[in-house]
Amino acid sequence: MNIIDEIGTLALSTRLQRLSEQLRKDGALVYKSFNIDFEPKWFPVIYTLHIKEMLSVVEIANEIGYSHPSTISLLKELEKLKIISSKKDKTDERKRLIVLTPKGKELVEKMQPVWTVMKNTLAEIADNQNNLLKAIEEAEQKLATQGFFQRVSERSR
């Protein structure tokens, strides 16, 4: 056990980041082992468009919980690879609507069986007596009502 593991909740952010990096790294290896050229960072956008079909940039950012600039960066990358395409909204010229291209839809089709295997495997990892997903949801809800900084500020007065 290292110092980060020993200090518990004080290192929560570090430990979540470490877990996230491990899952992303291994996720990339999983896709590669199935001969799928896919970066795990693309997943939230691709999956959202697979389910919702056509969304604006703002709607995608809201759906995936990313900032607008982070979402735009991902979208530019995916558009350059021709996995998504965008067009101006006929009712609002300022708004860009994003869809999966035929290449993007083909990619999703290849990934769906892999997602099933990944989902089942992740369920084994995340579903124990403490239920990781439930704990994450609870923490996200609490932080949505009052942020970490606000909570610390109130306690340090």
Tab-separated table of N, CA and C in Angstrom:
chain	number	residue	atom	x	y	z
A	1	MET	N	0.844	-1.181	0.000
A	1	MET	CA	0.000	0.000	0.000
A	1	MET	C	0.888	1.244	0.000
A	2	ASN	N	0.561	2.202	-0.882
A	2	ASN	CA	1.348	3.428	-0.938
A	2	ASN	C	0.672	4.542	-0.133
A	3	ILE	N	1.329	5.673	-0.047
A	3	ILE	CA	0.850	6.778	0.788
A	3	ILE	C	-0.521	7.279	0.324
A	4	ILE	N	-0.735	7.322	-0.977
A	4	ILE	CA	-2.015	7.792	-1.519
A	4	ILE	C	-3.143	6.865	-1.081
A	5	ASP	N	-2.896	5.560	-1.115
A	5	ASP	CA	-3.907	4.591	-0.673
A	5	ASP	C	-4.166	4.725	0.834
A	6	GLU	N	-3.135	5.022	1.580
A	6	GLU	CA	-3.246	5.091	3.036
A	6	GLU	C	-4.036	6.294	3.540
A	7	ILE	N	-3.990	7.422	2.820
A	7	ILE	CA	-4.628	8.631	3.358
A	7	ILE	C	-6.132	8.701	3.089
A	8	GLY	N	-6.663	7.747	2.387
A	8	GLY	CA	-8.118	7.634	2.234
A	8	GLY	C	-8.760	8.758	1.452
A	9	THR	N	-9.810	9.358	2.048
A	9	THR	CA	-10.634	10.328	1.318
A	9	THR	C	-9.886	11.588	0.900
A	10	LEU	N	-8.821	11.944	1.593
A	10	LEU	CA	-8.059	13.125	1.210
A	10	LEU	C	-7.504	12.980	-0.221
A	11	ALA	N	-7.255	11.761	-0.630
A	11	ALA	CA	-6.718	11.502	-1.970
A	11	ALA	C	-7.792	10.973	-2.923
A	12	LEU	N	-9.050	11.245	-2.620
A	12	LEU	CA	-10.138	10.726	-3.444
A	12	LEU	C	-9.977	11.100	-4.917
A	13	SER	N	-9.718	12.362	-5.196
A	13	SER	CA	-9.557	12.817	-6.573
A	13	SER	C	-8.408	12.082	-7.266
A	14	THR	N	-7.294	11.940	-6.570
A	14	THR	CA	-6.132	11.239	-7.130
A	14	THR	C	-6.467	9.789	-7.429
A	15	ARG	N	-7.159	9.146	-6.507
A	15	ARG	CA	-7.497	7.731	-6.696
A	15	ARG	C	-8.508	7.543	-7.825
A	16	LEU	N	-9.475	8.449	-7.944
A	16	LEU	CA	-10.438	8.362	-9.050
A	16	LEU	C	-9.739	8.592	-10.386
A	17	GLN	N	-8.799	9.535	-10.400
A	17	GLN	CA	-8.038	9.791	-11.623
A	17	GLN	C	-7.205	8.564	-11.997
A	18	ARG	N	-6.584	7.951	-11.015
A	18	ARG	CA	-5.780	6.746	-11.235
A	18	ARG	C	-6.654	5.619	-11.792
A	19	LEU	N	-7.824	5.442	-11.207
A	19	LEU	CA	-8.764	4.420	-11.672
A	19	LEU	C	-9.216	4.717	-13.097
A	20	SER	N	-9.536	5.972	-13.363
A	20	SER	CA	-9.969	6.389	-14.694
A	20	SER	C	-8.881	6.124	-15.742
A	21	GLU	N	-7.659	6.484	-15.408
A	21	GLU	CA	-6.541	6.268	-16.341
A	21	GLU	C	-6.337	4.785	-16.624
A	22	GLN	N	-6.455	3.955	-15.600
A	22	GLN	CA	-6.296	2.506	-15.782
A	22	GLN	C	-7.394	1.949	-16.688
A	23	LEU	N	-8.631	2.376	-16.451
A	23	LEU	CA	-9.745	1.899	-17.275
A	23	LEU	C	-9.622	2.385	-18.717
A	24	ARG	N	-9.185	3.627	-18.907
A	24	ARG	CA	-8.982	4.140	-20.274
A	24	ARG	C	-7.879	3.368	-20.997
A	25	LYS	N	-6.768	3.155	-20.298
A	25	LYS	CA	-5.643	2.442	-20.894
A	25	LYS	C	-6.065	1.024	-21.270
A	26	ASP	N	-6.707	0.331	-20.346
A	26	ASP	CA	-7.149	-1.030	-20.625
A	26	ASP	C	-8.266	-1.056	-21.657
A	27	GLY	N	-9.143	-0.038	-21.632
A	27	GLY	CA	-10.206	0.057	-22.635
A	27	GLY	C	-9.620	0.157	-24.037
A	28	ALA	N	-8.572	0.952	-24.183
A	28	ALA	CA	-7.903	1.076	-25.489
A	28	ALA	C	-7.346	-0.272	-25.926
A	29	LEU	N	-6.777	-1.018	-24.983
A	29	LEU	CA	-6.254	-2.355	-25.310
A	29	LEU	C	-7.369	-3.313	-25.710
A	30	VAL	N	-8.518	-3.199	-25.052
A	30	VAL	CA	-9.662	-4.050	-25.399
A	30	VAL	C	-10.085	-3.774	-26.838
A	31	TYR	N	-10.283	-2.500	-27.180
A	31	TYR	CA	-10.681	-2.161	-28.550
A	31	TYR	C	-9.648	-2.663	-29.557
A	32	LYS	N	-8.376	-2.451	-29.234
A	32	LYS	CA	-7.303	-2.883	-30.123
A	32	LYS	C	-7.329	-4.403	-30.304
A	33	SER	N	-7.601	-5.152	-29.229
A	33	SER	CA	-7.628	-6.619	-29.313
A	33	SER	C	-8.770	-7.120	-30.203
A	34	PHE	N	-9.792	-6.286	-30.391
A	34	PHE	CA	-10.906	-6.621	-31.285
A	34	PHE	C	-10.726	-5.963	-32.660
A	35	ASN	N	-9.525	-5.456	-32.914
A	35	ASN	CA	-9.202	-4.778	-34.173
A	35	ASN	C	-10.112	-3.591	-34.466
A	36	ILE	N	-10.404	-2.828	-33.426
A	36	ILE	CA	-11.229	-1.632	-33.576
A	36	ILE	C	-10.357	-0.424	-33.259
A	37	ASP	N	-10.265	0.490	-34.219
A	37	ASP	CA	-9.472	1.705	-34.051
A	37	ASP	C	-10.345	2.740	-33.334
A	38	PHE	N	-10.216	2.789	-32.008
A	38	PHE	CA	-11.102	3.626	-31.212
A	38	PHE	C	-10.402	4.081	-29.945
A	39	GLU	N	-10.560	5.354	-29.642
A	39	GLU	CA	-10.000	5.931	-28.416
A	39	GLU	C	-11.110	6.013	-27.362
A	40	PRO	N	-10.888	5.506	-26.164
A	40	PRO	CA	-11.921	5.574	-25.122
A	40	PRO	C	-12.448	6.987	-24.847
A	41	LYS	N	-11.626	8.012	-25.074
A	41	LYS	CA	-12.086	9.390	-24.835
A	41	LYS	C	-13.227	9.776	-25.771
A	42	TRP	N	-13.383	9.066	-26.891
A	42	TRP	CA	-14.456	9.358	-27.837
A	42	TRP	C	-15.791	8.758	-27.396
A	43	PHE	N	-15.732	7.798	-26.480
A	43	PHE	CA	-16.923	7.033	-26.113
A	43	PHE	C	-18.152	7.886	-25.769
A	44	PRO	N	-18.039	8.880	-24.872
A	44	PRO	CA	-19.276	9.587	-24.489
A	44	PRO	C	-19.990	10.246	-25.670
A	45	VAL	N	-19.230	10.822	-26.589
A	45	VAL	CA	-19.846	11.478	-27.756
A	45	VAL	C	-20.453	10.433	-28.686
A	46	ILE	N	-19.690	9.405	-29.012
A	46	ILE	CA	-20.155	8.376	-29.946
A	46	ILE	C	-21.401	7.681	-29.406
A	47	TYR	N	-21.357	7.305	-28.145
A	47	TYR	CA	-22.486	6.585	-27.567
A	47	TYR	C	-23.724	7.482	-27.498
A	48	THR	N	-23.538	8.731	-27.117
A	48	THR	CA	-24.653	9.673	-27.036
A	48	THR	C	-25.301	9.853	-28.405
A	49	LEU	N	-24.489	10.022	-29.441
A	49	LEU	CA	-25.041	10.189	-30.790
A	49	LEU	C	-25.660	8.887	-31.306
A	50	HIS	N	-25.161	7.771	-30.856
A	50	HIS	CA	-25.756	6.483	-31.212
A	50	HIS	C	-27.183	6.407	-30.662
A	51	ILE	N	-27.380	6.900	-29.451
A	51	ILE	CA	-28.692	6.847	-28.801
A	51	ILE	C	-29.598	7.998	-29.245
A	52	LYS	N	-29.074	9.220	-29.285
A	52	LYS	CA	-29.890	10.406	-29.546
A	52	LYS	C	-29.914	10.836	-31.018
A	53	GLU	N	-29.049	10.299	-31.833
A	53	GLU	CA	-28.935	10.498	-33.285
A	53	GLU	C	-28.487	11.882	-33.744
A	54	MET	N	-29.175	12.940	-33.337
A	54	MET	CA	-28.779	14.282	-33.779
A	54	MET	C	-28.915	15.258	-32.618
A	55	LEU	N	-27.795	15.923	-32.296
A	55	LEU	CA	-27.793	16.874	-31.184
A	55	LEU	C	-26.928	18.079	-31.533
A	56	SER	N	-27.204	19.176	-30.880
A	56	SER	CA	-26.347	20.356	-31.016
A	56	SER	C	-25.111	20.155	-30.133
A	57	VAL	N	-24.143	21.006	-30.328
A	57	VAL	CA	-22.921	20.952	-29.522
A	57	VAL	C	-23.261	21.126	-28.039
A	58	VAL	N	-24.110	22.095	-27.726
A	58	VAL	CA	-24.501	22.358	-26.336
A	58	VAL	C	-25.232	21.149	-25.751
A	59	GLU	N	-26.115	20.553	-26.529
A	59	GLU	CA	-26.852	19.379	-26.048
A	59	GLU	C	-25.905	18.216	-25.758
A	60	ILE	N	-24.914	18.019	-26.621
A	60	ILE	CA	-23.929	16.950	-26.391
A	60	ILE	C	-23.145	17.247	-25.109
A	61	ALA	N	-22.687	18.478	-24.958
A	61	ALA	CA	-21.934	18.861	-23.753
A	61	ALA	C	-22.763	18.579	-22.505
A	62	ASN	N	-24.044	18.921	-22.542
A	62	ASN	CA	-24.924	18.666	-21.396
A	62	ASN	C	-25.120	17.177	-21.150
A	63	GLU	N	-25.291	16.423	-22.211
A	63	GLU	CA	-25.516	14.976	-22.086
A	63	GLU	C	-24.308	14.265	-21.471
A	64	ILE	N	-23.106	14.665	-21.890
A	64	ILE	CA	-21.912	13.959	-21.418
A	64	ILE	C	-21.292	14.610	-20.177
A	65	GLY	N	-21.768	15.801	-19.827
A	65	GLY	CA	-21.275	16.467	-18.626
A	65	GLY	C	-19.888	17.076	-18.781
A	66	TYR	N	-19.523	17.420	-20.012
A	66	TYR	CA	-18.229	18.047	-20.276
A	66	TYR	C	-18.444	19.538	-20.504
A	67	SER	N	-17.367	20.305	-20.370
A	67	SER	CA	-17.438	21.728	-20.682
A	67	SER	C	-17.612	21.892	-22.187
A	68	HIS	N	-18.106	23.043	-22.581
A	68	HIS	CA	-18.298	23.338	-24.005
A	68	HIS	C	-16.971	23.239	-24.774
A	69	PRO	N	-15.876	23.866	-24.274
A	69	PRO	CA	-14.597	23.771	-24.995
A	69	PRO	C	-14.080	22.318	-25.117
A	70	SER	N	-14.226	21.515	-24.058
A	70	SER	CA	-13.785	20.110	-24.124
A	70	SER	C	-14.601	19.336	-25.151
A	71	THR	N	-15.886	19.619	-25.191
A	71	THR	CA	-16.766	18.945	-26.146
A	71	THR	C	-16.392	19.330	-27.570
A	72	ILE	N	-16.173	20.605	-27.805
A	72	ILE	CA	-15.795	21.072	-29.145
A	72	ILE	C	-14.492	20.420	-29.590
A	73	SER	N	-13.537	20.303	-28.685
A	73	SER	CA	-12.262	19.667	-29.008
A	73	SER	C	-12.466	18.216	-29.463
A	74	LEU	N	-13.288	17.473	-28.718
A	74	LEU	CA	-13.595	16.086	-29.097
A	74	LEU	C	-14.316	16.028	-30.440
A	75	LEU	N	-15.281	16.916	-30.631
A	75	LEU	CA	-16.049	16.925	-31.875
A	75	LEU	C	-15.162	17.227	-33.084
A	76	LYS	N	-14.239	18.165	-32.933
A	76	LYS	CA	-13.312	18.491	-34.036
A	76	LYS	C	-12.487	17.267	-34.417
A	77	GLU	N	-12.002	16.562	-33.401
A	77	GLU	CA	-11.209	15.357	-33.640
A	77	GLU	C	-12.032	14.296	-34.379
A	78	LEU	N	-13.256	14.080	-33.927
A	78	LEU	CA	-14.120	13.067	-34.537
A	78	LEU	C	-14.563	13.470	-35.947
A	79	GLU	N	-14.748	14.768	-36.165
A	79	GLU	CA	-15.144	15.237	-37.490
A	79	GLU	C	-13.976	15.082	-38.472
A	80	LYS	N	-12.776	15.367	-38.010
A	80	LYS	CA	-11.578	15.206	-38.842
A	80	LYS	C	-11.418	13.747	-39.289
A	81	LEU	N	-11.802	12.816	-38.397
A	81	LEU	CA	-11.722	11.383	-38.706
A	81	LEU	C	-12.940	10.878	-39.480
A	82	LYS	N	-13.870	11.788	-39.747
A	82	LYS	CA	-15.098	11.474	-40.486
A	82	LYS	C	-15.998	10.461	-39.766
A	83	ILE	N	-15.960	10.496	-38.439
A	83	ILE	CA	-16.821	9.639	-37.617
A	83	ILE	C	-18.138	10.364	-37.337
A	84	ILE	N	-18.061	11.690	-37.291
A	84	ILE	CA	-19.261	12.520	-37.142
A	84	ILE	C	-19.240	13.583	-38.236
A	85	SER	N	-20.393	14.170	-38.460
A	85	SER	CA	-20.457	15.329	-39.346
A	85	SER	C	-21.383	16.349	-38.698
A	86	SER	N	-21.261	17.579	-39.145
A	86	SER	CA	-22.098	18.631	-38.589
A	86	SER	C	-22.729	19.423	-39.714
A	87	LYS	N	-23.870	19.997	-39.384
A	87	LYS	CA	-24.542	20.891	-40.336
A	87	LYS	C	-25.219	21.985	-39.531
A	88	LYS	N	-25.466	23.117	-40.187
A	88	LYS	CA	-26.141	24.216	-39.503
A	88	LYS	C	-27.610	23.878	-39.342
A	89	ASP	N	-28.145	24.271	-38.201
A	89	ASP	CA	-29.571	24.097	-37.924
A	89	ASP	C	-30.353	25.062	-38.811
A	90	LYS	N	-31.372	24.558	-39.483
A	90	LYS	CA	-32.175	25.402	-40.380
A	90	LYS	C	-32.945	26.483	-39.636
A	91	THR	N	-33.293	26.205	-38.378
A	91	THR	CA	-34.060	27.181	-37.605
A	91	THR	C	-33.177	28.169	-36.847
A	92	ASP	N	-31.916	27.806	-36.618
A	92	ASP	CA	-30.995	28.681	-35.886
A	92	ASP	C	-29.605	28.536	-36.495
A	93	GLU	N	-29.228	29.498	-37.326
A	93	GLU	CA	-27.955	29.453	-38.062
A	93	GLU	C	-26.726	29.352	-37.154
A	94	ARG	N	-26.848	29.795	-35.892
A	94	ARG	CA	-25.711	29.757	-34.972
A	94	ARG	C	-25.453	28.349	-34.451
A	95	LYS	N	-26.460	27.506	-34.524
A	95	LYS	CA	-26.409	26.173	-33.936
A	95	LYS	C	-25.916	25.148	-34.961
A	96	ARG	N	-24.972	24.297	-34.518
A	96	ARG	CA	-24.499	23.186	-35.361
A	96	ARG	C	-25.107	21.892	-34.838
A	97	LEU	N	-25.639	21.104	-35.741
A	97	LEU	CA	-26.207	19.805	-35.378
A	97	LEU	C	-25.212	18.715	-35.753
A	98	ILE	N	-24.998	17.792	-34.838
A	98	ILE	CA	-23.978	16.758	-34.995
A	98	ILE	C	-24.662	15.401	-35.161
A	99	VAL	N	-24.166	14.604	-36.106
A	99	VAL	CA	-24.670	13.241	-36.335
A	99	VAL	C	-23.491	12.305	-36.589
A	100	LEU	N	-23.736	11.021	-36.394
A	100	LEU	CA	-22.745	10.016	-36.804
A	100	LEU	C	-22.784	9.893	-38.317
A	101	THR	N	-21.623	9.751	-38.914
A	101	THR	CA	-21.544	9.495	-40.351
A	101	THR	C	-21.774	7.994	-40.579
A	102	PRO	N	-21.899	7.576	-41.834
A	102	PRO	CA	-21.963	6.128	-42.080
A	102	PRO	C	-20.752	5.388	-41.488
A	103	LYS	N	-19.575	6.015	-41.562
A	103	LYS	CA	-18.381	5.425	-40.949
A	103	LYS	C	-18.557	5.311	-39.437
A	104	GLY	N	-19.136	6.331	-38.817
A	104	GLY	CA	-19.394	6.321	-37.374
A	104	GLY	C	-20.391	5.250	-36.988
A	105	LYS	N	-21.444	5.099	-37.800
A	105	LYS	CA	-22.464	4.077	-37.529
A	105	LYS	C	-21.882	2.673	-37.677
A	106	GLU	N	-21.018	2.506	-38.649
A	106	GLU	CA	-20.342	1.215	-38.862
A	106	GLU	C	-19.442	0.895	-37.668
A	107	LEU	N	-18.763	1.912	-37.172
A	107	LEU	CA	-17.900	1.757	-36.009
A	107	LEU	C	-18.724	1.311	-34.795
A	108	VAL	N	-19.863	1.945	-34.574
A	108	VAL	CA	-20.744	1.586	-33.460
A	108	VAL	C	-21.193	0.133	-33.593
A	109	GLU	N	-21.535	-0.263	-34.801
A	109	GLU	CA	-21.973	-1.643	-35.032
A	109	GLU	C	-20.885	-2.649	-34.644
A	110	LYS	N	-19.643	-2.319	-34.988
A	110	LYS	CA	-18.517	-3.190	-34.620
A	110	LYS	C	-18.288	-3.212	-33.107
A	111	MET	N	-18.570	-2.083	-32.463
A	111	MET	CA	-18.275	-1.965	-31.037
A	111	MET	C	-19.358	-2.546	-30.137
A	112	GLN	N	-20.576	-2.649	-30.599
A	112	GLN	CA	-21.667	-3.085	-29.732
A	112	GLN	C	-21.401	-4.427	-29.034
A	113	PRO	N	-20.926	-5.456	-29.717
A	113	PRO	CA	-20.626	-6.703	-28.990
A	113	PRO	C	-19.501	-6.520	-27.964
A	114	VAL	N	-18.556	-5.655	-28.275
A	114	VAL	CA	-17.451	-5.373	-27.358
A	114	VAL	C	-17.986	-4.636	-26.133
A	115	TRP	N	-18.904	-3.698	-26.351
A	115	TRP	CA	-19.509	-2.972	-25.228
A	115	TRP	C	-20.224	-3.924	-24.285
A	116	THR	N	-20.863	-4.935	-24.839
A	116	THR	CA	-21.564	-5.911	-23.995
A	116	THR	C	-20.574	-6.638	-23.092
A	117	VAL	N	-19.470	-7.086	-23.665
A	117	VAL	CA	-18.439	-7.772	-22.876
A	117	VAL	C	-17.845	-6.828	-21.840
A	118	MET	N	-17.563	-5.596	-22.253
A	118	MET	CA	-16.983	-4.608	-21.337
A	118	MET	C	-17.955	-4.301	-20.194
A	119	LYS	N	-19.229	-4.127	-20.534
A	119	LYS	CA	-20.240	-3.816	-19.522
A	119	LYS	C	-20.324	-4.931	-18.480
A	120	ASN	N	-20.337	-6.165	-18.930
A	120	ASN	CA	-20.402	-7.298	-18.008
A	120	ASN	C	-19.155	-7.383	-17.136
A	121	THR	N	-18.012	-7.133	-17.726
A	121	THR	CA	-16.755	-7.175	-16.977
A	121	THR	C	-16.688	-6.039	-15.969
A	122	LEU	N	-17.083	-4.826	-16.393
A	122	LEU	CA	-17.077	-3.686	-15.478
A	122	LEU	C	-18.074	-3.873	-14.346
A	123	ALA	N	-19.173	-4.551	-14.620
A	123	ALA	CA	-20.156	-4.821	-13.566
A	123	ALA	C	-19.529	-5.657	-12.457
A	124	GLU	N	-18.691	-6.610	-12.838
A	124	GLU	CA	-17.988	-7.432	-11.845
A	124	GLU	C	-17.035	-6.583	-11.010
A	125	ILE	N	-16.378	-5.641	-11.670
A	125	ILE	CA	-15.396	-4.791	-10.985
A	125	ILE	C	-16.089	-3.772	-10.080
A	126	ALA	N	-17.143	-3.129	-10.583
A	126	ALA	CA	-17.768	-2.012	-9.872
A	126	ALA	C	-18.875	-2.429	-8.909
A	127	ASP	N	-19.409	-3.627	-9.041
A	127	ASP	CA	-20.557	-4.018	-8.227
A	127	ASP	C	-20.129	-4.952	-7.105
A	128	ASN	N	-19.687	-4.347	-6.023
A	128	ASN	CA	-19.351	-5.130	-4.835
A	128	ASN	C	-20.223	-4.643	-3.680
A	129	GLN	N	-19.865	-4.964	-2.456
A	129	GLN	CA	-20.692	-4.556	-1.319
A	129	GLN	C	-20.857	-3.036	-1.234
A	130	ASN	N	-19.881	-2.292	-1.693
A	130	ASN	CA	-19.942	-0.828	-1.612
A	130	ASN	C	-20.595	-0.197	-2.831
A	131	ASN	N	-20.819	-0.940	-3.879
A	131	ASN	CA	-21.392	-0.490	-5.149
A	131	ASN	C	-20.800	0.847	-5.598
A	132	LEU	N	-19.756	0.760	-6.377
A	132	LEU	CA	-19.005	1.914	-6.849
A	132	LEU	C	-19.878	2.918	-7.601
A	133	LEU	N	-20.703	2.458	-8.515
A	133	LEU	CA	-21.531	3.382	-9.285
A	133	LEU	C	-22.512	4.148	-8.402
A	134	LYS	N	-23.091	3.475	-7.437
A	134	LYS	CA	-24.021	4.132	-6.519
A	134	LYS	C	-23.290	5.203	-5.704
A	135	ALA	N	-22.091	4.895	-5.260
A	135	ALA	CA	-21.293	5.851	-4.496
A	135	ALA	C	-20.919	7.066	-5.350
A	136	ILE	N	-20.576	6.828	-6.602
A	136	ILE	CA	-20.227	7.935	-7.506
A	136	ILE	C	-21.450	8.817	-7.744
A	137	GLU	N	-22.589	8.203	-8.014
A	137	GLU	CA	-23.831	8.967	-8.228
A	137	GLU	C	-24.165	9.823	-7.013
A	138	GLU	N	-24.039	9.238	-5.836
A	138	GLU	CA	-24.330	9.960	-4.601
A	138	GLU	C	-23.399	11.168	-4.443
A	139	ALA	N	-22.120	10.961	-4.700
A	139	ALA	CA	-21.148	12.051	-4.587
A	139	ALA	C	-21.449	13.134	-5.619
A	140	GLU	N	-21.778	12.752	-6.849
A	140	GLU	CA	-22.097	13.731	-7.891
A	140	GLU	C	-23.328	14.550	-7.508
A	141	GLN	N	-24.338	13.903	-6.949
A	141	GLN	CA	-25.557	14.610	-6.535
A	141	GLN	C	-25.255	15.612	-5.425
A	142	LYS	N	-24.465	15.193	-4.453
A	142	LYS	CA	-24.112	16.097	-3.354
A	142	LYS	C	-23.318	17.290	-3.864
A	143	LEU	N	-22.381	17.045	-4.786
A	143	LEU	CA	-21.568	18.140	-5.325
A	143	LEU	C	-22.391	19.060	-6.224
A	144	ALA	N	-23.449	18.524	-6.843
A	144	ALA	CA	-24.316	19.354	-7.677
A	144	ALA	C	-25.112	20.340	-6.818
A	145	THR	N	-25.461	19.942	-5.602
A	145	THR	CA	-26.217	20.840	-4.722
A	145	THR	C	-25.309	21.848	-4.027
A	146	GLN	N	-24.090	21.421	-3.708
A	146	GLN	CA	-23.113	22.326	-3.111
A	146	GLN	C	-21.721	21.794	-3.431
A	147	GLY	N	-20.939	22.611	-4.118
A	147	GLY	CA	-19.615	22.195	-4.564
A	147	GLY	C	-18.633	21.937	-3.426
A	148	PHE	N	-17.568	21.253	-3.763
A	148	PHE	CA	-16.519	20.918	-2.802
A	148	PHE	C	-15.914	22.184	-2.188
A	149	PHE	N	-15.593	23.165	-3.050
A	149	PHE	CA	-15.001	24.406	-2.566
A	149	PHE	C	-15.919	25.105	-1.563
A	150	GLN	N	-17.194	25.179	-1.885
A	150	GLN	CA	-18.158	25.817	-0.977
A	150	GLN	C	-18.203	25.097	0.368
A	151	ARG	N	-18.206	23.788	0.327
A	151	ARG	CA	-18.266	22.991	1.552
A	151	ARG	C	-17.028	23.228	2.428
A	152	VAL	N	-15.863	23.240	1.792
A	152	VAL	CA	-14.612	23.488	2.533
A	152	VAL	C	-14.626	24.894	3.109
A	153	SER	N	-15.052	25.876	2.312
A	153	SER	CA	-15.086	27.265	2.769
A	153	SER	C	-15.953	27.425	4.011
A	154	GLU	N	-17.111	26.782	4.016
A	154	GLU	CA	-18.019	26.871	5.167
A	154	GLU	C	-17.393	26.267	6.428
A	155	ARG	N	-16.658	25.196	6.262
A	155	ARG	CA	-16.064	24.511	7.427
A	155	ARG	C	-14.817	25.216	7.956
A	156	SER	N	-14.199	26.022	7.120
A	156	SER	CA	-12.938	26.655	7.541
A	156	SER	C	-13.157	28.032	8.154
A	157	ARG	N	-14.399	28.446	8.252
A	157	ARG	CA	-14.691	29.777	8.841
A	157	ARG	C	-14.586	29.767	10.321
